[in-house]
Amino acid sequence: MASIITNSSAMTALKVLRQTETALGTTQERISTGLKVNSAKDDASTWAIAQGIKSDVSTFKTINDGLTMASSALGTAMESATNIKKQIESIQQNIAKAQIPGADKAAIQQAIDSSLTSIDEAKNASFNGTNLVQGTDQLKVLSSISRDAGGTASANFINVNRHDLTMGAGGGLSMLKGLNVSDDALAINANAGKAQLAVDLSAPADQAGQLSFSYTSSSGQAKTVSLNYGDTATEQSIAASFMQTFGDQLKADGIEVVQGKDATTGAQTGELTFTAVGTGSKVGQISAGLGLSAATQASQAVLDFAADAAPAVGKEFSLNVSAGGIDYGIKLRVVDGATGGASGTALGVDDQGNQIIALNADDVGTGAGLAATIATALESALAADGTTPLFDAAAPTAAGTFGVTVDGGKLTLQSFATDDGTVADRIMGFQQPTADFSKLQATIDAAAKVATSAAQAFGTAQSQAASQKEFLSAMIDSLDTGVGALIDADITAESARLSALQTQQQLATQSLSIANQSNQLVMSLFR
């Protein structure tokens, strides 16, 4: 039946055309975006799952960046620990060299000090503000997230232990602080008991003359240097000329000479101080001629003990003096506090005739206690006659006398000679206990274990971080593939579908056109 009110054919054709255009729009959107699930309206369930996985992938990528930073920090710490281990090995080699007879321990100590400085600087090894070689706390590095059956996320961490490689108090390498191959590192001043000769010159007003200094070089040669001065010379100019003329020669022979300065004005004075700094070098005497006075000529040895200086039982200090033309030694032996006797007790003589005097271990636990106890013990030492005390508990004021003074941890041993130096009573040196190779070796072994353990731990943690980073990268790829399978469009299928829908669109359009023409046929009946 033909009707001008209701055109069923046109309505059907229009419905089909609308459906085709809707399907065509969906297909075109999938081709344009590459996604078959582009929003929640496409497939709410699948879209929600995909969004959760994408969120995890984004988190994993951030975690991977954190693992990269942590791996770099661990690598920096491992390099620092490895370098410290190399410096410790260098120290170990130098300690072995110091055991060779005739070894230049001063030069070896300089090399050791250089290595210790490098170790101390290595503590500053940090990456982006993260330092793993200071402190002992843990660094927590986020390594992954995991979800339970209910979808609740939990964090997983790699725990990296810091390893303290500092030499300060309480540090992992504190045993290296003050390591010394020539003594037990009890004294902290540069002189450390080496023989000195201190002279305060007083020049004549109108006489020329000669100033001479005798000494033994580090090679064992007895030498004398002499300076001729004019009748207009002052003590300051004589001292300065002596320094300028012989300073370099004496330094090469193991004798250091320093001109004094006024404490108030800073101006140079007529004081000269000679110190034996080279192995085997010895200071001798000063002689002055034609009125040049050296009345305050003093032979001395100075030690400044560290606050925590505490020599072990059995250690010995050795003092060498020349008195009344006789050279002899005094040994101060640290004895057990309970059984060894009081400080100052005479323990007899050794096979070289050296007096042995006790230092009670209970009295020498600090630098100040050590200095005071040594002073007390030396007051018990006897002169060559076997009855007269050799040292007085004060600075000497007369030629040919010995004195010992204490100022906190500073110990000064001193004697005076006559104006012309003919009286040879003098301090020839005060030696601290010699280094114990076994003790040094044990110290180095302990330090090496600390550095090796740190490097090993950092390397293991770095390997773990790299492995986790690789795992996360593979997981990210897997999750990306899974998400793609859920929401990515099959472009080949969508392309074929597009062609079919375009054909259907053309046919539906044509059908609608034909359906609309039926009304025109009805009109023709009324013509």
PDB file of N, CA, C and O in Angstrom, residues 131 210 454:
ATOM      1  N   ASN A 131      75.829  10.168  49.734  1.00  0.00           N
ATOM      2  CA  ASN A 131      77.159   9.711  50.130  1.00  0.00           C
ATOM      3  C   ASN A 131      76.999   8.417  50.919  1.00  0.00           C
ATOM      4  O   ASN A 131      76.369   8.397  51.973  1.00  0.00           O
ATOM      5  N   GLN A 210     134.613  35.180  64.048  1.00  0.00           N
ATOM      6  CA  GLN A 210     134.119  34.007  63.317  1.00  0.00           C
ATOM      7  C   GLN A 210     133.109  33.236  64.181  1.00  0.00           C
ATOM      8  O   GLN A 210     133.323  33.046  65.373  1.00  0.00           O
ATOM      9  N   ALA A 454      83.464  -2.984  52.258  1.00  0.00           N
ATOM     10  CA  ALA A 454      82.625  -1.907  51.730  1.00  0.00           C
ATOM     11  C   ALA A 454      82.517  -1.995  50.213  1.00  0.00           C
ATOM     12  O   ALA A 454      81.417  -1.907  49.646  1.00  0.00           O
TER      13      ALA A 454
END
